[in-house]
PDB file of C-alpha atoms in Angstrom:
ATOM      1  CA  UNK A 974     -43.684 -22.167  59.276  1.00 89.00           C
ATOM      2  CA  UNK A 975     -44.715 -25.606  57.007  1.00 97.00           C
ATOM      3  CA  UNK A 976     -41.976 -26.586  54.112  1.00 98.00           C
ATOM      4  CA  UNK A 977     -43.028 -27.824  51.885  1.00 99.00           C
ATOM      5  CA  UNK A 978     -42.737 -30.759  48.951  1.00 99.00           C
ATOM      6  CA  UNK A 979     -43.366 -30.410  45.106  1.00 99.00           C
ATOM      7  CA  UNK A 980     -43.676 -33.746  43.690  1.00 98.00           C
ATOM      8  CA  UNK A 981     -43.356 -33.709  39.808  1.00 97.00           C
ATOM      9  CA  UNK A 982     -41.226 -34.318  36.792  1.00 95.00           C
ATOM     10  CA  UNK A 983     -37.939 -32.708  36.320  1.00 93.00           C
ATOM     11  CA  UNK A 984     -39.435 -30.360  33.686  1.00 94.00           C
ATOM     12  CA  UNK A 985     -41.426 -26.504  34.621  1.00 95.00           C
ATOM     13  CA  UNK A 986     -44.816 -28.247  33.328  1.00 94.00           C
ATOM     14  CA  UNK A 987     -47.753 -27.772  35.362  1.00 96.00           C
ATOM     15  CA  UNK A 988     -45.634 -27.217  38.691  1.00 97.00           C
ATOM     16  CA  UNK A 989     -43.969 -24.304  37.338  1.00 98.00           C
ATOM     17  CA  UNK A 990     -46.557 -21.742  38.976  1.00 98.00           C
ATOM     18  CA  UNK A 991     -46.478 -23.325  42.045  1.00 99.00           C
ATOM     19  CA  UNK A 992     -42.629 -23.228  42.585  1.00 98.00           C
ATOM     20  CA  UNK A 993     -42.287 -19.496  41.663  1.00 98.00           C
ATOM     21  CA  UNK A 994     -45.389 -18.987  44.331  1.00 99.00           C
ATOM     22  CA  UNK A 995     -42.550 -20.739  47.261  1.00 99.00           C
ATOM     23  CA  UNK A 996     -39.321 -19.025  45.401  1.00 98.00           C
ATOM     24  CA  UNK A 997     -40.799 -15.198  45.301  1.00 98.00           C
ATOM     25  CA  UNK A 998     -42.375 -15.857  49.510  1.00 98.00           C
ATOM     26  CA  UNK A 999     -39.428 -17.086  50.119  1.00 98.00           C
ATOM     27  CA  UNK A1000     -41.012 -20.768  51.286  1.00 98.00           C
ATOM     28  CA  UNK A1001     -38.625 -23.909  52.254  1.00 98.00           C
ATOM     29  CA  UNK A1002     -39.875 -26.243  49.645  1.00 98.00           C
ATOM     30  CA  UNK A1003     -38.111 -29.605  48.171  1.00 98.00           C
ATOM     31  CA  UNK A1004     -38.435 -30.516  44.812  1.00 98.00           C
ATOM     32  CA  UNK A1005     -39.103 -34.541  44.418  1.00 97.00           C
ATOM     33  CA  UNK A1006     -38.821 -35.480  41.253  1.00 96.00           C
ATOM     34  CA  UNK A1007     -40.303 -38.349  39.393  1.00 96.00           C
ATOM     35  CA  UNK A1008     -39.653 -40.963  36.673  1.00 93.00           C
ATOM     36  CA  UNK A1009     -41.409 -41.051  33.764  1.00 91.00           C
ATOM     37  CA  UNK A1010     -40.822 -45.394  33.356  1.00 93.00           C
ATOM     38  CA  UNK A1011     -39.143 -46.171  36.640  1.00 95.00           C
ATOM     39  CA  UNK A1012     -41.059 -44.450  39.731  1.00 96.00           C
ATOM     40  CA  UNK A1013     -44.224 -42.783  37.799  1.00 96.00           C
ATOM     41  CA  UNK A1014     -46.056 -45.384  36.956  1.00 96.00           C
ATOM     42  CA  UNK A1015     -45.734 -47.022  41.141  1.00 96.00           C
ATOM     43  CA  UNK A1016     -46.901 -43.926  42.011  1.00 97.00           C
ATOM     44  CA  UNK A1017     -50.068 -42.795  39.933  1.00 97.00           C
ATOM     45  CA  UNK A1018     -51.432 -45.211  41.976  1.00 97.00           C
ATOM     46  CA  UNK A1019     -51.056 -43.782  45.494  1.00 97.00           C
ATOM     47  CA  UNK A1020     -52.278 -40.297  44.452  1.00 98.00           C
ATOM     48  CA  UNK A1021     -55.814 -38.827  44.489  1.00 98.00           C
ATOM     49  CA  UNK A1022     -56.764 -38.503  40.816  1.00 98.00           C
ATOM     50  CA  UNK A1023     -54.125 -40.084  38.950  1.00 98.00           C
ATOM     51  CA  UNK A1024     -51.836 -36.948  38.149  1.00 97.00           C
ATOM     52  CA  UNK A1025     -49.502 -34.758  39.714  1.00 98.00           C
ATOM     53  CA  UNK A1026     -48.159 -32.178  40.939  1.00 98.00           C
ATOM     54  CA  UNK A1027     -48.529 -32.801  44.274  1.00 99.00           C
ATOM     55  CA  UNK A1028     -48.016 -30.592  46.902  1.00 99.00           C
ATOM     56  CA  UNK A1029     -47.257 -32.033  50.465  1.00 99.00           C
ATOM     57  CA  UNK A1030     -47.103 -29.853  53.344  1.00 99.00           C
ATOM     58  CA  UNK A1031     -44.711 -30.546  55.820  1.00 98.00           C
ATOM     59  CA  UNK A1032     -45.960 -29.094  59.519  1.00 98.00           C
ATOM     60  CA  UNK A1033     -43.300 -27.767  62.159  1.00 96.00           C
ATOM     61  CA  UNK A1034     -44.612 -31.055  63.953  1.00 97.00           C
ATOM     62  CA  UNK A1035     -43.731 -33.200  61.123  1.00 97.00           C
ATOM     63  CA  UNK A1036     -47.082 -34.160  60.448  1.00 98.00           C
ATOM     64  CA  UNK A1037     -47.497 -34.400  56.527  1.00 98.00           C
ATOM     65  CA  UNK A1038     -50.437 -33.810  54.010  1.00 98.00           C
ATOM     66  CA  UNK A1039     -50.641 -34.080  50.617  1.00 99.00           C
ATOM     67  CA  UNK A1040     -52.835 -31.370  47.965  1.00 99.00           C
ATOM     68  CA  UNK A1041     -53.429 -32.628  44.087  1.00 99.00           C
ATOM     69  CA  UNK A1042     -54.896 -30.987  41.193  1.00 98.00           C
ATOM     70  CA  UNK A1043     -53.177 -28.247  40.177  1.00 98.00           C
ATOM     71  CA  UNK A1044     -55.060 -24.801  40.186  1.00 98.00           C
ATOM     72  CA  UNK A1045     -55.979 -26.470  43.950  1.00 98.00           C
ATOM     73  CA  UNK A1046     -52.642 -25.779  45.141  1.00 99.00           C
ATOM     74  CA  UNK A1047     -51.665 -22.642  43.003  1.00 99.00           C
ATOM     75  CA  UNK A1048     -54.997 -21.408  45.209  1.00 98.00           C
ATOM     76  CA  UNK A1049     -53.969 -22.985  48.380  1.00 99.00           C
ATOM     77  CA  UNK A1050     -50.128 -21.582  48.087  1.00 99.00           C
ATOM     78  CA  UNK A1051     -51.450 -17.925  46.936  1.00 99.00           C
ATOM     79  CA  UNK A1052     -53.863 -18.003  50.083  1.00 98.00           C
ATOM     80  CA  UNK A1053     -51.143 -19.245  52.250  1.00 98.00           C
ATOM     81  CA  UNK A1054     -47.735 -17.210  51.696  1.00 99.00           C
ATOM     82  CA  UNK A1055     -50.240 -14.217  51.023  1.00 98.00           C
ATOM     83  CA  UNK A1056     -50.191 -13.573  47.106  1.00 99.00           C
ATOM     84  CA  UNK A1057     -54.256 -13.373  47.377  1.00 99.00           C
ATOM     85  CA  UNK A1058     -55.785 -10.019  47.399  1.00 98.00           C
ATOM     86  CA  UNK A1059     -58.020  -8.567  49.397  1.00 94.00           C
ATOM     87  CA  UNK A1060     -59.373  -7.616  51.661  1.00 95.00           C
ATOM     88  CA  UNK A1061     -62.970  -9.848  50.895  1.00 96.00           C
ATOM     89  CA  UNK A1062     -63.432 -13.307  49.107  1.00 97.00           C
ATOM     90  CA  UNK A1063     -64.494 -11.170  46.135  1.00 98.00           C
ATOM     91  CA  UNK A1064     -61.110 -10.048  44.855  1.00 98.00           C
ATOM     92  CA  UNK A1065     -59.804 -13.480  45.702  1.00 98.00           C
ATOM     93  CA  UNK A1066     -62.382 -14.979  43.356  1.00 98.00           C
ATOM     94  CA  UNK A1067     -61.731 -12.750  41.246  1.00 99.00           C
ATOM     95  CA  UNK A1068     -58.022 -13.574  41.295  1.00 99.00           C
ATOM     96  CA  UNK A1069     -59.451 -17.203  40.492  1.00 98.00           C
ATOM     97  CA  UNK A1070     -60.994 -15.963  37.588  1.00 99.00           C
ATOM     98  CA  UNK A1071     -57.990 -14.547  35.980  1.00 99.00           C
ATOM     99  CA  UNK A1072     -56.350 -17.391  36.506  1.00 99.00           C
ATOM    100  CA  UNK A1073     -58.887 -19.733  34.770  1.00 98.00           C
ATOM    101  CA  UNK A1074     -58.642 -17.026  32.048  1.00 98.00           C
ATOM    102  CA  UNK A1075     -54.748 -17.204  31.873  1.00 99.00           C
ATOM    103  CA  UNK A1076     -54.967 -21.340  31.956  1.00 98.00           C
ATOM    104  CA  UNK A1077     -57.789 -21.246  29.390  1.00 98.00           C
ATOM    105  CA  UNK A1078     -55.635 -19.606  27.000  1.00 98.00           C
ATOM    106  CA  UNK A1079     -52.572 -21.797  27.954  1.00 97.00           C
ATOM    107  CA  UNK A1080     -54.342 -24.531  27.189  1.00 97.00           C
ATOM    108  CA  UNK A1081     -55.631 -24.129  23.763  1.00 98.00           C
ATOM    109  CA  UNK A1082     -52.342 -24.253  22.266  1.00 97.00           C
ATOM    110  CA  UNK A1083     -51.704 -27.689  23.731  1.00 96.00           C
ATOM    111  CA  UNK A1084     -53.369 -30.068  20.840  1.00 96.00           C
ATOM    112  CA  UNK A1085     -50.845 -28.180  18.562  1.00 97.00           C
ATOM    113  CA  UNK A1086     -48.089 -29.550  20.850  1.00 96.00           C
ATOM    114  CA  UNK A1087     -49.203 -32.888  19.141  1.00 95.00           C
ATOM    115  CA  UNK A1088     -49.749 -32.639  15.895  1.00 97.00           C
ATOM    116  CA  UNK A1089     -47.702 -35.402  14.029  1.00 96.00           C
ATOM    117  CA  UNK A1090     -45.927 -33.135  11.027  1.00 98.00           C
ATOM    118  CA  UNK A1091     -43.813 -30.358  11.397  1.00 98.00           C
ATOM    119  CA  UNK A1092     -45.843 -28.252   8.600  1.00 98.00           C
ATOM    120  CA  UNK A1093     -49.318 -29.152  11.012  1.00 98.00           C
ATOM    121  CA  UNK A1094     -47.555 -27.523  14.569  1.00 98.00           C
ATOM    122  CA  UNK A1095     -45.606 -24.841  12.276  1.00 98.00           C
ATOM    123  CA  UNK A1096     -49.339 -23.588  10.732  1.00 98.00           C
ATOM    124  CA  UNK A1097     -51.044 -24.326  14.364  1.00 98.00           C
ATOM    125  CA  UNK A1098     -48.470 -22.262  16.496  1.00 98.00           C
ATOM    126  CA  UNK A1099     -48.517 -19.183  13.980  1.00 98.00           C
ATOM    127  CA  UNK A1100     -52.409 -19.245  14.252  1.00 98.00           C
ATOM    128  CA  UNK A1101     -52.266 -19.454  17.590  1.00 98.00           C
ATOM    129  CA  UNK A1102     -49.677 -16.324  18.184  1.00 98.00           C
ATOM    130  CA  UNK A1103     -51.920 -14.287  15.803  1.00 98.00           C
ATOM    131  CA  UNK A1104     -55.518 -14.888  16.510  1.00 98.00           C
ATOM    132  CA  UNK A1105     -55.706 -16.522  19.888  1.00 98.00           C
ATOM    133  CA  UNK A1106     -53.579 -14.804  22.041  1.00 99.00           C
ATOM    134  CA  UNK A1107     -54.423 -11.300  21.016  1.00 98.00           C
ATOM    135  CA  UNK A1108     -57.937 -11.854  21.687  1.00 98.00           C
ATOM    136  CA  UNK A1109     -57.717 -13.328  25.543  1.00 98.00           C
ATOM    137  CA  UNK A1110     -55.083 -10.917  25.979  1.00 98.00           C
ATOM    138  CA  UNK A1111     -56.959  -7.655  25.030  1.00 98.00           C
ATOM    139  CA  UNK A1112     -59.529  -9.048  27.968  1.00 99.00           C
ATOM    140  CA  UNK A1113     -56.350  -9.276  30.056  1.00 99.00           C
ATOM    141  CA  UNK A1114     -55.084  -5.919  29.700  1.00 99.00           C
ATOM    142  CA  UNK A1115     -57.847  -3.942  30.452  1.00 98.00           C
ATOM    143  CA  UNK A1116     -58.273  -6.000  34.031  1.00 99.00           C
ATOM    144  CA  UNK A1117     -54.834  -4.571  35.499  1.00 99.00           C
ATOM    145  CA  UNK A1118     -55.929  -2.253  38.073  1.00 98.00           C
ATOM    146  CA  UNK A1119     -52.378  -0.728  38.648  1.00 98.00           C
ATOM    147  CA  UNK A1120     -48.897  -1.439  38.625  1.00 98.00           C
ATOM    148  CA  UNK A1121     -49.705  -4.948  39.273  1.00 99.00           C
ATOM    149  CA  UNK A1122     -53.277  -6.621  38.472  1.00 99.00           C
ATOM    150  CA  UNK A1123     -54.670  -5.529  41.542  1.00 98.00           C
ATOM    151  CA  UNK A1124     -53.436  -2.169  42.187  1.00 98.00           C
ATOM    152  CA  UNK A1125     -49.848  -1.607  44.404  1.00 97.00           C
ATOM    153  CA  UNK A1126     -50.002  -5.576  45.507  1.00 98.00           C
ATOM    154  CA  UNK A1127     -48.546  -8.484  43.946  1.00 99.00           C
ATOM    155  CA  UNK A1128     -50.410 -11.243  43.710  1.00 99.00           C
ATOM    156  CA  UNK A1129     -50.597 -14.648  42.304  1.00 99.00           C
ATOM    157  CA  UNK A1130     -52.314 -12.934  38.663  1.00 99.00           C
ATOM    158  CA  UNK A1131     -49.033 -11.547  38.257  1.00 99.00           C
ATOM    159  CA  UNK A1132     -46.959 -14.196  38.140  1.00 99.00           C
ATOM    160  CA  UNK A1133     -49.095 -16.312  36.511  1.00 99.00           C
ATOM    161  CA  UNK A1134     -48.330 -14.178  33.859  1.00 99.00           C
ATOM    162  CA  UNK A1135     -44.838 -13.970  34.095  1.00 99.00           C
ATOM    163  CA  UNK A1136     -45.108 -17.856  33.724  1.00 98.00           C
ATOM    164  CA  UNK A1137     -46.933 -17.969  30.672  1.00 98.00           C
ATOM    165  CA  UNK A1138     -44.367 -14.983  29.224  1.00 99.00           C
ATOM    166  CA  UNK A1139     -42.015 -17.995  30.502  1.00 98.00           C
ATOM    167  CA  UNK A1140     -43.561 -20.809  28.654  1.00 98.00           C
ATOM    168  CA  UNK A1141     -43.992 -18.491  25.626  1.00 98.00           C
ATOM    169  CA  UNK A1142     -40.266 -17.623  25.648  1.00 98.00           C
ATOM    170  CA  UNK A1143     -39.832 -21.553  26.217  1.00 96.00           C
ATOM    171  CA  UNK A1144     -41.459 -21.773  22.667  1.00 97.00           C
ATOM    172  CA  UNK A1145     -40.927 -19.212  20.696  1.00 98.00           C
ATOM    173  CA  UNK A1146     -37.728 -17.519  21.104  1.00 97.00           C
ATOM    174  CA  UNK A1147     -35.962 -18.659  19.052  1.00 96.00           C
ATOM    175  CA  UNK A1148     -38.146 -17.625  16.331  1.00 97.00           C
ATOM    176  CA  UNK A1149     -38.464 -13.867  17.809  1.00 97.00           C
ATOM    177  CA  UNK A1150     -42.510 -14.620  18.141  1.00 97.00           C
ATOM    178  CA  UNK A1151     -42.949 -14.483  21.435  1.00 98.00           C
ATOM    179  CA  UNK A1152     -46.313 -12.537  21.412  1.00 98.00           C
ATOM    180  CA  UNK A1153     -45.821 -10.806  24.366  1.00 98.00           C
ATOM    181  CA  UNK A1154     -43.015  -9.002  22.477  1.00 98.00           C
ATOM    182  CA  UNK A1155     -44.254  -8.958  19.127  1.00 98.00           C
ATOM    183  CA  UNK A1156     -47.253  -6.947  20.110  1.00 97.00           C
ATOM    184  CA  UNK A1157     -45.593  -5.226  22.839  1.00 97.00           C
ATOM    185  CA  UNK A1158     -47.237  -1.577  21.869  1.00 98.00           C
ATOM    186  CA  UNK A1159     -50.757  -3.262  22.407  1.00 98.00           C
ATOM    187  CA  UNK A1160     -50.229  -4.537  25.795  1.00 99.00           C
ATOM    188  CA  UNK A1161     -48.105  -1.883  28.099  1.00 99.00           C
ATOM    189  CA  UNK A1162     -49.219  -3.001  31.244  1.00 99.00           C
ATOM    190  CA  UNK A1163     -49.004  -6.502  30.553  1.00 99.00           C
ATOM    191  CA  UNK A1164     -45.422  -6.304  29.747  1.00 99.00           C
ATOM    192  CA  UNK A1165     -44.767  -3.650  32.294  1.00 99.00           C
ATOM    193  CA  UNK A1166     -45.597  -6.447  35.252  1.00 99.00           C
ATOM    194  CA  UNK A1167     -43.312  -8.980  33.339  1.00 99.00           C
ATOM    195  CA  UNK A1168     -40.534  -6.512  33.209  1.00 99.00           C
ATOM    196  CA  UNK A1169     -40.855  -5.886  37.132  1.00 99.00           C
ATOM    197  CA  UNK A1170     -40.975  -9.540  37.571  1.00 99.00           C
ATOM    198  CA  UNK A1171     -38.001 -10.165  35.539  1.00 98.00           C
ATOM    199  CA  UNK A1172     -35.701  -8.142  37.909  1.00 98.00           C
ATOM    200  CA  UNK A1173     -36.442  -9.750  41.331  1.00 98.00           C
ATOM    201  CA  UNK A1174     -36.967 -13.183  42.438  1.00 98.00           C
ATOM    202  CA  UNK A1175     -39.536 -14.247  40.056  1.00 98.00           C
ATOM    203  CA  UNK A1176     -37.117 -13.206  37.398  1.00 98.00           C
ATOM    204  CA  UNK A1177     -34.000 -15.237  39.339  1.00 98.00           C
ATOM    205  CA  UNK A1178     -35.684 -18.364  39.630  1.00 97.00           C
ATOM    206  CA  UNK A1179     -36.562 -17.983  36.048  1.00 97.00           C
ATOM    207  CA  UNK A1180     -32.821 -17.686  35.261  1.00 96.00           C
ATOM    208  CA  UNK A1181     -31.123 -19.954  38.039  1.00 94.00           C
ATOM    209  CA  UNK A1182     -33.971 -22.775  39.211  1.00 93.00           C
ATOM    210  CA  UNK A1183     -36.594 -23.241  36.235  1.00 95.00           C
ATOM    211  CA  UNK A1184     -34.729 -25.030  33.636  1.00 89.00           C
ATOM    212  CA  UNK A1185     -33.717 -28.959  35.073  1.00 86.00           C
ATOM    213  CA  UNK A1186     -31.501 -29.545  31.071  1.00 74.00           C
ATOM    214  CA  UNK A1187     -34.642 -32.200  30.986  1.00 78.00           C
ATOM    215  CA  UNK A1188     -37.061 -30.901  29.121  1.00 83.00           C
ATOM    216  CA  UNK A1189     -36.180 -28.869  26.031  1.00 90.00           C
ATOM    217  CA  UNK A1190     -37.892 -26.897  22.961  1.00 94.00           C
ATOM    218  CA  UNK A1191     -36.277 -28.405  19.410  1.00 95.00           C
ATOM    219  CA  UNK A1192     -36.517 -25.293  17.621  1.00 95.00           C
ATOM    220  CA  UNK A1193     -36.291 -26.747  13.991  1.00 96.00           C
ATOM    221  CA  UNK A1194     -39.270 -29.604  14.851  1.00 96.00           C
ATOM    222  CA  UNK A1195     -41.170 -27.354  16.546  1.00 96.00           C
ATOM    223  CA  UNK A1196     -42.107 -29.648  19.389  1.00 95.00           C
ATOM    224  CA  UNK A1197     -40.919 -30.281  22.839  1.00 94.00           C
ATOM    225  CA  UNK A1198     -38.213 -33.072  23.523  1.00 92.00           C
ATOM    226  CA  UNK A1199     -36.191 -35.049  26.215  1.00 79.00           C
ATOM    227  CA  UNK A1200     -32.359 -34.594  26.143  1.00 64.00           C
TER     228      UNK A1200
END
């Protein structure tokens, strides 16, 4: 069996996904994490692209190799520790396309992340909760197949979820908008997975290994910030 190496910041970020993949298999995996001023800016220059996470894997003969980009290695870690379904490349691409979905939605509340007045991210996060994510997640819940997106096996759809309910929490908690919650009755199975995932290891890691006291939400600013 390979261990295995998450280089990244000491924040969940983009290598959140890929270290609840390891935690729920049950994968030996180190985290290694980097400096934003001191080590980050020696090392965007030995990677691939530019960007991390990176993923090295670590080979029972010690040989080493290194994945970047990061829906690469939530792919490559699904196929591996067998969070894929199956049996045929179809349902894994179709796996692939949930995730795009889930990442596509994810993403387009990022430019509110950086709006420069409190009123601007206030007004941008509210549209966001009330127009955007009830439309891609409307798509979402009428893919689940069964108790998990694809029937009686978890799979890599289902805690990509869990991670955005994560991230979502991250944000808007303290405000009791989460959307997931707040529209609960429109999205049963949706919040039916998350509430599985909550009670086993997805849920411990979310509890015990996902917060580094880094990285923080400042709920009156309404924008992320470094202790």
């Amino acid at each position: 069996m390979p261990t295995y190496e998450v280089h990244y910041f000491d924040t969940s970020g983009r290598a959140d996904l890929q270290r609840m993949l390891l935690e729920v298999a049950g994968a030996s995996y180190t985290n290694v994490f980097l400096n934003w001023r001191t080590t980050w800016p020696t090392v965007k220059e030995t990677t691939a692209f530019g960007v991390v996470p990176k993923l090295t894997v670590v080979e029972s003969d010690g040989s080493r190799k290194d994945l970047y980009e990061t829906s690469a290695i939530e792919a490559y870690l699904a196929e591996s520790l067998d969070l894929m379904p199956g049996p045929t490349a179809f349902e894994r691409a179709e796996a692939l396309s949930v995730l795009s979905a889930l990442a596509e939605l994810e993403d387009k509340v990022r430019p509110t992340l950086w709006l420069r007045t409190l009123d601007e991210r206030k007004a941008g996060h509210a549209k966001y909760c009330t127009e955007t994510v009830p439309k891609y997640l409307k798509y979402q819940e009428r893919f689940v197949r069964g108790d998990w997106y694809f029937g009686d096996k978890l799979t890599v759809t289902d805690l990509k979820l869990y991670q955005l309910y994560l991230w979502y929490e991250d944000m808007y908690s303290s405000y009791d908008q989460n959307p997931f919650k707040v529209l609960a009755a429109d999205f049963p199975k949706l919040n039916k997975i998350i509430a599985t995932l909550d009670k086993g290891k997805a849920g411990e890691y979310a509890r015990k290994r996902r917060n580094f006291g880094k990285n923080r939400w400042i709920a009156k600013d309404w924008k992320f910030g470094r202790k």
